[in-house]
mmCIF file of C-alpha atoms in Angstrom:
data_model
loop_
_atom_site.group_PDB
_atom_site.id
_atom_site.type_symbol
_atom_site.label_atom_id
_atom_site.label_comp_id
_atom_site.label_asym_id
_atom_site.label_seq_id
_atom_site.Cartn_x
_atom_site.Cartn_y
_atom_site.Cartn_z
ATOM 1 C CA MET A 1 -21.019 9.429 6.638
ATOM 2 C CA ARG A 2 -19.778 12.925 7.542
ATOM 3 C CA THR A 3 -17.229 12.906 10.340
ATOM 4 C CA ALA A 4 -14.882 15.562 11.716
ATOM 5 C CA ILE A 5 -12.124 14.389 9.416
ATOM 6 C CA CYS A 6 -14.262 15.321 6.408
ATOM 7 C CA GLU A 7 -14.237 18.939 7.536
ATOM 8 C CA ARG A 8 -10.531 18.810 8.224
ATOM 9 C CA PHE A 9 -9.636 17.654 4.715
ATOM 10 C CA GLY A 10 -12.519 19.153 2.775
ATOM 11 C CA VAL A 11 -13.901 15.853 1.491
ATOM 12 C CA GLU A 12 -17.471 14.616 1.201
ATOM 13 C CA PHE A 13 -16.778 11.138 2.529
ATOM 14 C CA PRO A 14 -14.121 9.911 5.010
ATOM 15 C CA LEU A 15 -12.779 7.473 2.432
ATOM 16 C CA PHE A 16 -9.013 7.518 1.812
ATOM 17 C CA ALA A 17 -7.868 5.489 -1.184
ATOM 18 C CA PHE A 18 -4.256 4.367 -1.379
ATOM 19 C CA SER A 19 -3.076 3.467 -4.873
ATOM 20 C CA HIS A 20 0.060 3.497 -7.009
ATOM 21 C CA CYS A 21 -2.178 4.477 -9.933
ATOM 22 C CA ARG A 22 -2.766 8.167 -10.596
ATOM 23 C CA ASP A 23 -6.049 7.389 -12.387
ATOM 24 C CA VAL A 24 -7.465 5.769 -9.244
ATOM 25 C CA VAL A 25 -6.292 8.672 -7.071
ATOM 26 C CA ALA A 26 -7.966 11.234 -9.328
ATOM 27 C CA ALA A 27 -11.155 9.190 -9.697
ATOM 28 C CA VAL A 28 -11.651 8.746 -5.930
ATOM 29 C CA THR A 29 -10.866 12.391 -5.209
ATOM 30 C CA ASN A 30 -13.332 13.519 -7.850
ATOM 31 C CA ALA A 31 -15.973 11.171 -6.418
ATOM 32 C CA GLY A 32 -15.781 12.856 -3.000
ATOM 33 C CA GLY A 33 -13.143 10.821 -1.203
ATOM 34 C CA MET A 34 -9.410 11.407 -0.935
ATOM 35 C CA GLY A 35 -6.996 9.597 -3.219
ATOM 36 C CA VAL A 36 -3.480 8.979 -1.898
ATOM 37 C CA LEU A 37 -0.707 8.219 -4.386
ATOM 38 C CA GLY A 38 1.975 5.704 -3.382
ATOM 39 C CA ALA A 39 5.234 7.528 -4.164
ATOM 40 C CA ILE A 40 7.674 4.632 -3.732
ATOM 41 C CA ALA A 41 7.049 3.624 -7.345
ATOM 42 C CA TYR A 42 8.471 6.886 -8.671
ATOM 43 C CA SER A 43 11.688 8.863 -8.838
ATOM 44 C CA PRO A 44 11.365 12.515 -7.748
ATOM 45 C CA ARG A 45 11.126 13.574 -11.385
ATOM 46 C CA GLN A 46 8.483 10.947 -12.176
ATOM 47 C CA LEU A 47 6.515 11.855 -9.050
ATOM 48 C CA ASP A 48 6.429 15.489 -10.094
ATOM 49 C CA ALA A 49 4.996 14.477 -13.482
ATOM 50 C CA GLU A 50 2.368 12.219 -11.863
ATOM 51 C CA LEU A 51 1.268 14.942 -9.465
ATOM 52 C CA ASN A 52 1.064 17.481 -12.284
ATOM 53 C CA TRP A 53 -1.252 15.044 -14.078
ATOM 54 C CA ILE A 54 -3.438 14.704 -10.976
ATOM 55 C CA ASP A 55 -3.489 18.472 -10.383
ATOM 56 C CA GLU A 56 -4.852 19.023 -13.878
ATOM 57 C CA ARG A 57 -7.739 16.617 -13.288
ATOM 58 C CA VAL A 58 -8.975 17.149 -9.739
ATOM 59 C CA GLY A 59 -9.744 20.865 -9.924
ATOM 60 C CA GLY A 60 -8.270 21.735 -6.543
ATOM 61 C CA ARG A 61 -9.935 18.852 -4.695
ATOM 62 C CA PRO A 62 -7.785 17.296 -1.979
ATOM 63 C CA TYR A 63 -5.466 14.338 -2.453
ATOM 64 C CA GLY A 64 -2.410 12.950 -0.678
ATOM 65 C CA VAL A 65 0.946 11.244 -1.166
ATOM 66 C CA ASP A 66 2.293 8.165 0.661
ATOM 67 C CA VAL A 67 6.007 7.477 1.236
ATOM 68 C CA LEU A 68 7.720 4.422 2.685
ATOM 69 C CA VAL A 69 9.989 5.084 5.683
ATOM 70 C CA PRO A 70 10.616 1.666 7.226
ATOM 71 C CA GLY A 71 12.545 1.077 10.393
ATOM 72 C CA GLY A 72 15.218 -1.609 10.390
ATOM 73 C CA VAL A 73 16.332 -1.155 6.785
ATOM 74 C CA ASP A 74 19.661 -2.701 5.824
ATOM 75 C CA ALA A 75 22.290 0.000 6.442
ATOM 76 C CA SER A 76 23.643 -0.441 2.920
ATOM 77 C CA ALA A 77 20.660 1.480 1.534
ATOM 78 C CA ALA A 78 22.026 4.701 3.007
ATOM 79 C CA ASP A 79 25.560 4.094 1.695
ATOM 80 C CA ARG A 80 25.887 6.119 -1.488
ATOM 81 C CA SER A 81 29.158 4.382 -2.367
ATOM 82 C CA ALA A 82 27.569 0.920 -2.401
ATOM 83 C CA ARG A 83 26.032 -0.743 -5.449
ATOM 84 C CA LEU A 84 23.038 -2.421 -3.877
ATOM 85 C CA LEU A 85 22.701 -5.268 -6.365
ATOM 86 C CA ASP A 86 26.320 -6.195 -5.675
ATOM 87 C CA LEU A 87 25.326 -6.797 -2.051
ATOM 88 C CA ILE A 88 22.828 -9.530 -2.949
ATOM 89 C CA PRO A 89 24.502 -12.880 -2.135
ATOM 90 C CA GLU A 90 25.227 -15.234 -5.009
ATOM 91 C CA ARG A 91 23.083 -17.979 -3.501
ATOM 92 C CA HIS A 92 20.026 -15.699 -3.589
ATOM 93 C CA ARG A 93 20.651 -14.872 -7.242
ATOM 94 C CA ASP A 94 21.127 -18.570 -7.940
ATOM 95 C CA PHE A 95 17.830 -19.361 -6.235
ATOM 96 C CA VAL A 96 15.950 -16.982 -8.555
ATOM 97 C CA THR A 97 17.658 -18.602 -11.542
ATOM 98 C CA TYR A 98 16.662 -21.995 -10.119
ATOM 99 C CA LEU A 99 13.020 -20.881 -9.868
ATOM 100 C CA PHE A 100 13.047 -19.651 -13.455
ATOM 101 C CA GLY A 101 14.285 -23.076 -14.536
ATOM 102 C CA LYS A 102 11.962 -25.074 -12.306
ATOM 103 C CA TYR A 103 8.883 -23.315 -13.669
ATOM 104 C CA GLY A 104 10.099 -23.268 -17.252
ATOM 105 C CA VAL A 105 10.306 -19.493 -17.441
ATOM 106 C CA ASN A 106 12.777 -18.604 -20.186
ATOM 107 C CA LEU A 107 13.812 -15.130 -19.071
ATOM 108 C CA PRO A 108 17.076 -13.161 -19.027
ATOM 109 C CA GLU A 109 19.050 -12.867 -15.808
ATOM 110 C CA PRO A 110 17.283 -10.068 -13.862
ATOM 111 C CA PHE A 111 20.292 -8.308 -12.371
ATOM 112 C CA THR A 112 22.188 -6.957 -15.333
ATOM 113 C CA GLY A 113 22.399 -3.819 -17.456
ATOM 114 C CA ALA A 114 20.261 -0.821 -16.582
ATOM 115 C CA MET A 115 18.636 -2.782 -13.754
ATOM 116 C CA SER A 116 21.708 -2.168 -11.584
ATOM 117 C CA THR A 117 21.447 1.632 -11.675
ATOM 118 C CA TYR A 118 17.667 1.481 -11.294
ATOM 119 C CA ALA A 119 18.005 -0.828 -8.274
ATOM 120 C CA ASP A 120 20.276 1.604 -6.470
ATOM 121 C CA GLU A 121 17.769 4.410 -7.009
ATOM 122 C CA VAL A 122 14.761 2.380 -5.871
ATOM 123 C CA GLY A 123 16.547 0.934 -2.859
ATOM 124 C CA ARG A 124 17.406 4.368 -1.542
ATOM 125 C CA ARG A 125 13.829 5.616 -1.779
ATOM 126 C CA VAL A 126 13.043 3.619 1.387
ATOM 127 C CA THR A 127 15.509 5.612 3.500
ATOM 128 C CA ALA A 128 14.669 8.769 5.444
ATOM 129 C CA GLU A 129 16.731 10.782 2.955
ATOM 130 C CA GLY A 130 14.987 9.231 -0.038
ATOM 131 C CA ALA A 131 11.517 9.674 1.420
ATOM 132 C CA THR A 132 12.223 13.293 2.338
ATOM 133 C CA GLY A 133 13.301 13.948 -1.246
ATOM 134 C CA LEU A 134 9.945 12.653 -2.486
ATOM 135 C CA VAL A 135 8.175 14.764 0.134
ATOM 136 C CA ASP A 136 10.015 17.858 -1.128
ATOM 137 C CA VAL A 137 8.536 17.224 -4.569
ATOM 138 C CA ALA A 138 5.061 16.504 -3.181
ATOM 139 C CA LEU A 139 4.973 19.730 -1.160
ATOM 140 C CA LYS A 140 5.370 21.751 -4.346
ATOM 141 C CA HIS A 141 1.860 20.585 -5.242
ATOM 142 C CA PRO A 142 -1.474 21.411 -3.536
ATOM 143 C CA ILE A 143 -1.620 18.169 -1.554
ATOM 144 C CA GLY A 144 -3.541 17.838 1.691
ATOM 145 C CA LEU A 145 -1.804 14.851 3.268
ATOM 146 C CA ILE A 146 1.575 13.124 3.520
ATOM 147 C CA ALA A 147 1.405 9.535 4.783
ATOM 148 C CA SER A 148 4.356 7.677 6.279
ATOM 149 C CA ALA A 149 4.301 3.882 6.159
ATOM 150 C CA LEU A 150 6.307 1.353 8.210
ATOM 151 C CA GLY A 151 8.089 3.818 10.498
ATOM 152 C CA PRO A 152 7.816 7.196 12.259
ATOM 153 C CA PRO A 153 8.052 10.167 9.899
ATOM 154 C CA PRO A 154 11.574 11.632 9.929
ATOM 155 C CA PRO A 155 11.606 14.886 11.959
ATOM 156 C CA GLU A 156 12.620 16.912 8.910
ATOM 157 C CA MET A 157 9.725 15.474 6.916
ATOM 158 C CA ALA A 158 7.184 16.254 9.651
ATOM 159 C CA ALA A 159 8.562 19.769 10.064
ATOM 160 C CA LYS A 160 8.395 20.513 6.337
ATOM 161 C CA ALA A 161 4.832 19.237 6.115
ATOM 162 C CA ARG A 162 3.742 21.260 9.124
ATOM 163 C CA GLU A 163 5.358 24.413 7.724
ATOM 164 C CA ALA A 164 3.416 23.858 4.493
ATOM 165 C CA GLY A 165 0.164 23.293 6.383
ATOM 166 C CA VAL A 166 -0.033 19.667 5.233
ATOM 167 C CA ALA A 167 -1.213 16.973 7.647
ATOM 168 C CA VAL A 168 0.983 13.928 8.320
ATOM 169 C CA ALA A 169 -0.623 10.485 8.577
ATOM 170 C CA ALA A 170 1.174 7.374 9.799
ATOM 171 C CA LEU A 171 0.292 3.707 9.355
ATOM 172 C CA VAL A 172 0.580 1.491 12.441
ATOM 173 C CA GLY A 173 -0.068 -2.104 13.415
ATOM 174 C CA THR A 174 0.142 -1.814 17.217
ATOM 175 C CA VAL A 175 -0.924 0.594 19.935
ATOM 176 C CA GLU A 176 2.683 1.261 20.886
ATOM 177 C CA HIS A 177 3.529 2.212 17.311
ATOM 178 C CA ALA A 178 0.555 4.586 17.301
ATOM 179 C CA ARG A 179 1.852 6.367 20.395
ATOM 180 C CA ARG A 180 5.331 6.653 18.863
ATOM 181 C CA GLN A 181 3.943 8.063 15.634
ATOM 182 C CA VAL A 182 1.962 10.752 17.449
ATOM 183 C CA ALA A 183 5.063 11.653 19.465
ATOM 184 C CA ALA A 184 6.978 11.946 16.180
ATOM 185 C CA GLY A 185 4.471 14.430 14.812
ATOM 186 C CA ALA A 186 1.707 12.425 13.127
ATOM 187 C CA ASP A 187 -1.603 14.289 12.868
ATOM 188 C CA VAL A 188 -3.637 11.249 11.778
ATOM 189 C CA ILE A 189 -3.135 7.574 12.608
ATOM 190 C CA VAL A 190 -4.075 4.809 10.189
ATOM 191 C CA ALA A 191 -4.652 1.685 12.299
ATOM 192 C CA GLN A 192 -4.008 -1.136 9.861
ATOM 193 C CA GLY A 193 -5.009 -4.662 10.762
ATOM 194 C CA SER A 194 -3.352 -7.878 9.652
ATOM 195 C CA GLU A 195 -6.059 -8.461 7.010
ATOM 196 C CA ALA A 196 -4.638 -5.622 4.921
ATOM 197 C CA GLY A 197 -2.561 -5.983 1.783
ATOM 198 C CA GLY A 198 1.089 -5.002 1.798
ATOM 199 C CA HIS A 199 3.101 -4.538 4.987
ATOM 200 C CA THR A 200 1.042 -5.463 8.036
ATOM 201 C CA GLY A 201 1.399 -6.518 11.625
ATOM 202 C CA GLU A 202 -0.274 -9.458 13.322
ATOM 203 C CA ILE A 203 -3.252 -7.809 15.063
ATOM 204 C CA SER A 204 -6.621 -7.826 13.307
ATOM 205 C CA THR A 205 -8.518 -4.649 12.464
ATOM 206 C CA MET A 206 -11.454 -5.409 14.778
ATOM 207 C CA VAL A 207 -9.072 -5.671 17.737
ATOM 208 C CA LEU A 208 -6.597 -2.953 16.770
ATOM 209 C CA VAL A 209 -8.824 0.002 15.880
ATOM 210 C CA PRO A 210 -10.642 0.562 19.207
ATOM 211 C CA GLN A 211 -7.399 0.147 21.127
ATOM 212 C CA VAL A 212 -5.664 2.781 18.999
ATOM 213 C CA VAL A 213 -8.693 5.114 19.231
ATOM 214 C CA ASP A 214 -8.475 4.924 23.011
ATOM 215 C CA ALA A 215 -4.692 5.374 23.076
ATOM 216 C CA VAL A 216 -4.167 8.530 20.989
ATOM 217 C CA ASP A 217 -5.743 11.969 20.848
ATOM 218 C CA VAL A 218 -5.627 12.423 17.059
ATOM 219 C CA PRO A 219 -8.103 11.176 14.426
ATOM 220 C CA VAL A 220 -7.849 7.487 13.541
ATOM 221 C CA LEU A 221 -8.587 5.872 10.192
ATOM 222 C CA ALA A 222 -9.284 2.141 10.044
ATOM 223 C CA ALA A 223 -7.497 0.003 7.466
ATOM 224 C CA GLY A 224 -7.430 -3.695 6.659
ATOM 225 C CA GLY A 225 -10.406 -5.748 5.525
ATOM 226 C CA ILE A 226 -12.427 -2.756 4.310
ATOM 227 C CA ALA A 227 -13.814 -2.909 0.782
ATOM 228 C CA CYS A 228 -17.529 -2.273 1.177
ATOM 229 C CA GLY A 229 -19.958 -0.036 3.024
ATOM 230 C CA ARG A 230 -20.791 -2.564 5.731
ATOM 231 C CA GLN A 231 -17.125 -2.783 6.654
ATOM 232 C CA ALA A 232 -16.830 1.013 6.611
ATOM 233 C CA ALA A 233 -19.810 1.289 8.963
ATOM 234 C CA ALA A 234 -18.186 -1.229 11.300
ATOM 235 C CA ALA A 235 -14.976 0.838 11.286
ATOM 236 C CA LEU A 236 -16.831 3.976 12.341
ATOM 237 C CA ALA A 237 -18.686 2.000 15.009
ATOM 238 C CA LEU A 238 -15.257 1.023 16.398
ATOM 239 C CA GLY A 239 -14.423 4.697 16.843
ATOM 240 C CA ALA A 240 -12.528 5.466 13.630
ATOM 241 C CA GLU A 241 -13.303 8.758 11.868
ATOM 242 C CA GLY A 242 -12.873 7.223 8.432
ATOM 243 C CA VAL A 243 -11.407 4.364 6.441
ATOM 244 C CA TRP A 244 -8.216 3.795 4.471
ATOM 245 C CA CYS A 245 -8.608 1.316 1.607
ATOM 246 C CA GLY A 246 -6.000 -0.078 -0.765
ATOM 247 C CA SER A 247 -6.798 -3.549 -2.079
ATOM 248 C CA VAL A 248 -10.256 -2.766 -3.434
ATOM 249 C CA TRP A 249 -8.830 -0.466 -6.122
ATOM 250 C CA LEU A 250 -6.601 -3.182 -7.615
ATOM 251 C CA THR A 251 -9.423 -4.677 -9.674
ATOM 252 C CA THR A 252 -10.934 -1.397 -10.826
ATOM 253 C CA GLU A 253 -10.969 -0.381 -14.466
ATOM 254 C CA GLU A 254 -8.297 2.246 -13.862
ATOM 255 C CA ALA A 255 -5.892 0.077 -11.846
ATOM 256 C CA GLU A 256 -2.312 -0.460 -12.950
ATOM 257 C CA THR A 257 -2.546 -4.134 -11.938
ATOM 258 C CA LEU A 258 -1.089 -6.539 -14.490
ATOM 259 C CA PRO A 259 -3.819 -8.427 -16.398
ATOM 260 C CA SER A 260 -2.466 -11.797 -15.216
ATOM 261 C CA VAL A 261 -2.537 -10.634 -11.587
ATOM 262 C CA LYS A 262 -5.976 -9.061 -11.934
ATOM 263 C CA ARG A 263 -7.345 -12.376 -13.229
ATOM 264 C CA LYS A 264 -5.854 -14.143 -10.217
ATOM 265 C CA MET A 265 -7.407 -11.611 -7.849
ATOM 266 C CA LEU A 266 -10.854 -11.872 -9.409
ATOM 267 C CA ALA A 267 -10.758 -15.658 -8.961
ATOM 268 C CA ALA A 268 -9.180 -15.667 -5.475
ATOM 269 C CA THR A 269 -10.817 -16.376 -2.135
ATOM 270 C CA SER A 270 -9.859 -14.744 1.150
ATOM 271 C CA SER A 271 -7.765 -17.831 1.914
ATOM 272 C CA ASP A 272 -5.516 -17.189 -1.070
ATOM 273 C CA THR A 273 -3.289 -14.550 0.565
ATOM 274 C CA VAL A 274 -0.281 -14.915 2.823
ATOM 275 C CA ARG A 275 1.989 -12.660 4.892
ATOM 276 C CA SER A 276 5.403 -13.276 3.406
ATOM 277 C CA ARG A 277 8.842 -11.668 3.425
ATOM 278 C CA SER A 278 9.521 -12.971 -0.073
ATOM 279 C CA ARG A 279 8.669 -9.729 -1.878
ATOM 280 C CA THR A 280 10.246 -6.963 0.245
ATOM 281 C CA GLY A 281 12.099 -8.535 3.158
ATOM 282 C CA LYS A 282 9.395 -7.472 5.622
ATOM 283 C CA PRO A 283 6.090 -9.280 6.248
ATOM 284 C CA ALA A 284 3.704 -8.186 3.496
ATOM 285 C CA ARG A 285 0.338 -9.721 2.625
ATOM 286 C CA GLN A 286 0.066 -10.748 -1.006
ATOM 287 C CA LEU A 287 -1.451 -13.383 -3.255
ATOM 288 C CA ARG A 288 -0.196 -16.835 -2.411
ATOM 289 C CA SER A 289 1.791 -18.132 -5.376
ATOM 290 C CA ALA A 290 4.639 -20.437 -6.278
ATOM 291 C CA TRP A 291 6.969 -17.497 -5.533
ATOM 292 C CA THR A 292 5.795 -17.125 -1.929
ATOM 293 C CA GLU A 293 5.682 -20.890 -1.385
ATOM 294 C CA GLU A 294 9.200 -21.466 -2.699
ATOM 295 C CA TRP A 295 10.805 -18.634 -0.735
ATOM 296 C CA GLU A 296 9.100 -19.423 2.545
ATOM 297 C CA GLY A 297 8.966 -23.197 2.480
ATOM 298 C CA ALA A 298 11.278 -24.823 -0.056
ATOM 299 C CA GLN A 299 14.323 -26.662 1.247
ATOM 300 C CA GLU A 300 16.448 -24.978 -1.432
ATOM 301 C CA SER A 301 15.434 -21.463 -0.328
ATOM 302 C CA PRO A 302 18.199 -19.356 1.233
ATOM 303 C CA GLY A 303 15.513 -17.327 3.010
ATOM 304 C CA PRO A 304 14.485 -13.735 2.276
ATOM 305 C CA LEU A 305 17.020 -10.933 2.597
ATOM 306 C CA PRO A 306 16.380 -7.773 4.656
ATOM 307 C CA MET A 307 14.785 -4.732 3.036
ATOM 308 C CA PRO A 308 15.716 -3.241 0.585
ATOM 309 C CA LEU A 309 17.850 -6.097 -0.798
ATOM 310 C CA GLN A 310 14.989 -8.613 -0.993
ATOM 311 C CA MET A 311 12.792 -5.936 -2.547
ATOM 312 C CA LEU A 312 15.355 -5.337 -5.295
ATOM 313 C CA LEU A 313 15.886 -9.054 -5.858
ATOM 314 C CA ALA A 314 12.156 -9.758 -6.053
ATOM 315 C CA GLU A 315 11.137 -6.737 -8.097
ATOM 316 C CA GLY A 316 13.857 -7.355 -10.663
ATOM 317 C CA ALA A 317 12.602 -10.890 -11.121
ATOM 318 C CA MET A 318 8.889 -10.100 -10.816
ATOM 319 C CA ALA A 319 8.984 -7.430 -13.512
ATOM 320 C CA ARG A 320 10.071 -10.092 -15.985
ATOM 321 C CA ILE A 321 7.770 -12.753 -14.538
ATOM 322 C CA GLY A 322 4.770 -10.424 -14.837
ATOM 323 C CA ARG A 323 5.400 -9.706 -18.496
ATOM 324 C CA ALA A 324 5.804 -13.410 -19.211
ATOM 325 C CA ALA A 325 2.594 -14.230 -17.294
ATOM 326 C CA ASP A 326 0.693 -11.616 -19.307
ATOM 327 C CA SER A 327 1.902 -13.261 -22.499
ATOM 328 C CA GLY A 328 0.475 -16.606 -21.391
ATOM 329 C CA ASP A 329 3.540 -18.359 -19.949
ATOM 330 C CA PRO A 330 2.066 -20.954 -17.537
ATOM 331 C CA GLY A 331 5.130 -21.149 -15.277
ATOM 332 C CA ALA A 332 5.243 -17.393 -14.891
ATOM 333 C CA GLY A 333 1.515 -17.496 -14.169
ATOM 334 C CA GLU A 334 2.218 -19.769 -11.188
ATOM 335 C CA LEU A 335 4.969 -17.495 -9.866
ATOM 336 C CA VAL A 336 3.394 -14.072 -10.364
ATOM 337 C CA THR A 337 1.958 -12.359 -7.297
ATOM 338 C CA TYR A 338 1.112 -8.922 -5.941
ATOM 339 C CA PHE A 339 0.199 -7.255 -2.662
ATOM 340 C CA VAL A 340 -3.477 -7.614 -1.718
ATOM 341 C CA GLY A 341 -5.507 -8.062 1.447
ATOM 342 C CA GLN A 342 -7.958 -10.741 2.516
ATOM 343 C CA VAL A 343 -10.821 -8.703 1.029
ATOM 344 C CA VAL A 344 -9.658 -10.117 -2.308
ATOM 345 C CA GLY A 345 -12.406 -12.688 -1.739
ATOM 346 C CA GLN A 346 -14.943 -9.872 -2.269
ATOM 347 C CA MET A 347 -13.197 -8.452 -5.330
ATOM 348 C CA ASN A 348 -14.909 -10.570 -7.961
ATOM 349 C CA ARG A 349 -15.838 -8.004 -10.616
ATOM 350 C CA VAL A 350 -14.258 -5.052 -12.390
ATOM 351 C CA ARG A 351 -15.803 -1.630 -11.713
ATOM 352 C CA PRO A 352 -14.761 1.976 -12.271
ATOM 353 C CA ALA A 353 -13.150 3.437 -9.155
ATOM 354 C CA ARG A 354 -15.884 6.068 -8.973
ATOM 355 C CA GLN A 355 -18.496 3.305 -8.852
ATOM 356 C CA VAL A 356 -16.653 1.573 -6.015
ATOM 357 C CA VAL A 357 -16.935 4.809 -4.014
ATOM 358 C CA TYR A 358 -20.651 5.197 -4.730
ATOM 359 C CA ASP A 359 -21.409 1.536 -3.988
ATOM 360 C CA MET A 360 -19.562 1.818 -0.690
ATOM 361 C CA ILE A 361 -21.539 4.901 0.316
ATOM 362 C CA GLU A 362 -24.883 3.326 -0.572
ATOM 363 C CA GLU A 363 -24.086 0.178 1.382
ATOM 364 C CA PHE A 364 -22.853 2.253 4.319
ATOM 365 C CA ALA A 365 -26.194 4.066 4.434
ATOM 366 C CA ALA A 366 -28.100 0.782 4.269
ATOM 367 C CA ALA A 367 -25.996 -0.668 7.090
ATOM 368 C CA VAL A 368 -26.653 2.348 9.321
ATOM 369 C CA GLU A 369 -30.382 2.104 8.588
ATOM 370 C CA ARG A 370 -30.367 -1.542 9.673
ATOM 371 C CA LEU A 371 -28.594 -0.617 12.900
ATOM 372 C CA GLU A 372 -31.033 2.202 13.568
ATOM 373 C CA ALA A 373 -33.927 -0.201 13.042
ATOM 374 C CA VAL A 374 -32.416 -2.580 15.596
ATOM 375 C CA THR A 375 -31.595 0.121 18.143
ATOM 376 C CA GLY A 376 -34.573 2.376 17.599
ATOM 377 C CA GLY A 377 -32.403 5.119 16.081
ATOM 378 C CA GLY A 378 -30.122 5.369 19.086
ATOM 379 C CA ILE A 379 -26.811 4.534 17.403
ATOM 380 C CA GLN A 380 -24.354 7.114 16.110
ATOM 381 C CA PRO A 381 -21.112 6.026 14.425
ATOM 382 C CA GLY A 382 -17.902 7.504 15.801
ATOM 383 C CA ARG A 383 -16.117 7.571 19.127
ATOM 384 C CA PRO A 384 -18.012 5.907 21.972
ATOM 385 C CA PRO A 385 -19.604 8.322 24.457
ATOM 386 C CA SER A 386 -17.494 9.117 27.487
ATOM 387 C CA SER A 387 -18.710 7.649 30.745
#
């Protein structure tokens, strides 16, 4: 399972694990892969504390940080004079209140008090300025990778990373996006298929990965629909130098996933996810729930807002819904959802993150052995030979 990207990043296995949970990041890094912490969940000060925690536990082993730099964000996010929650239309607030009532969820109005200040802070993290601020914090730590999701890395961010000797990875859903990301300074491309959790495009991993491999001259990681060794072997056979996994860590022992959501994931099939704008304003794959159904299909729905306004509206409500679902509220249990890919149908037991890594490696080896038996030992994962 050693590829060139292992040498580049100093890891044993070309397995990159995206997670918002520092425990998962540290566990995967210590198991020989490379954990990547999602920074959007944290303020600069919080991120610094999380990275200090990781530094103390990984003993100098490599890990990365992921920031969200979407294109097409509502211009209000960059306006420091605007109060973002004040920009959410009344009919969208009323619709959330309507959903609380319809599902019998007795919760306070989610847009008052400290939530207003917090919303402004979170909403501005998805701008180039906000992401660069998080990158500034990350580069004070011994990270090996900065990943940019949803849009090309801002020039200042790419320049700072390059000056610090830190590689920049970029997530893409099309070949054209891959070319743009390389032109913007990306050193590694993560080709993410539509099966993936979170923000995805419409092209499947099996189709996307070989096209991206052929289109760019930098290493490519495959993402979307990868949660076991057989899928990792398939990714390398498509020409990827490694895999980027996110969903599989959500049901690990260390995961930050709410208990109510984790139970839903463990019981879900691969048909129980949907790409919906209802959580962030951009298409993002998540568990199908009453929340996604009501926003996308109900006659009363005003329709999702653009990012970051829909993200603030949804997260303010979902924070309360999640707590109520964990306490046993049945209506909240119907509404609660979280980002996850179609591999949720394979995620039917709780394991330590380290064990997920080891299981994936063992199954990868078994898959390669089967292929060698079929081909008489003539197959080598990686880029196809040039003609």
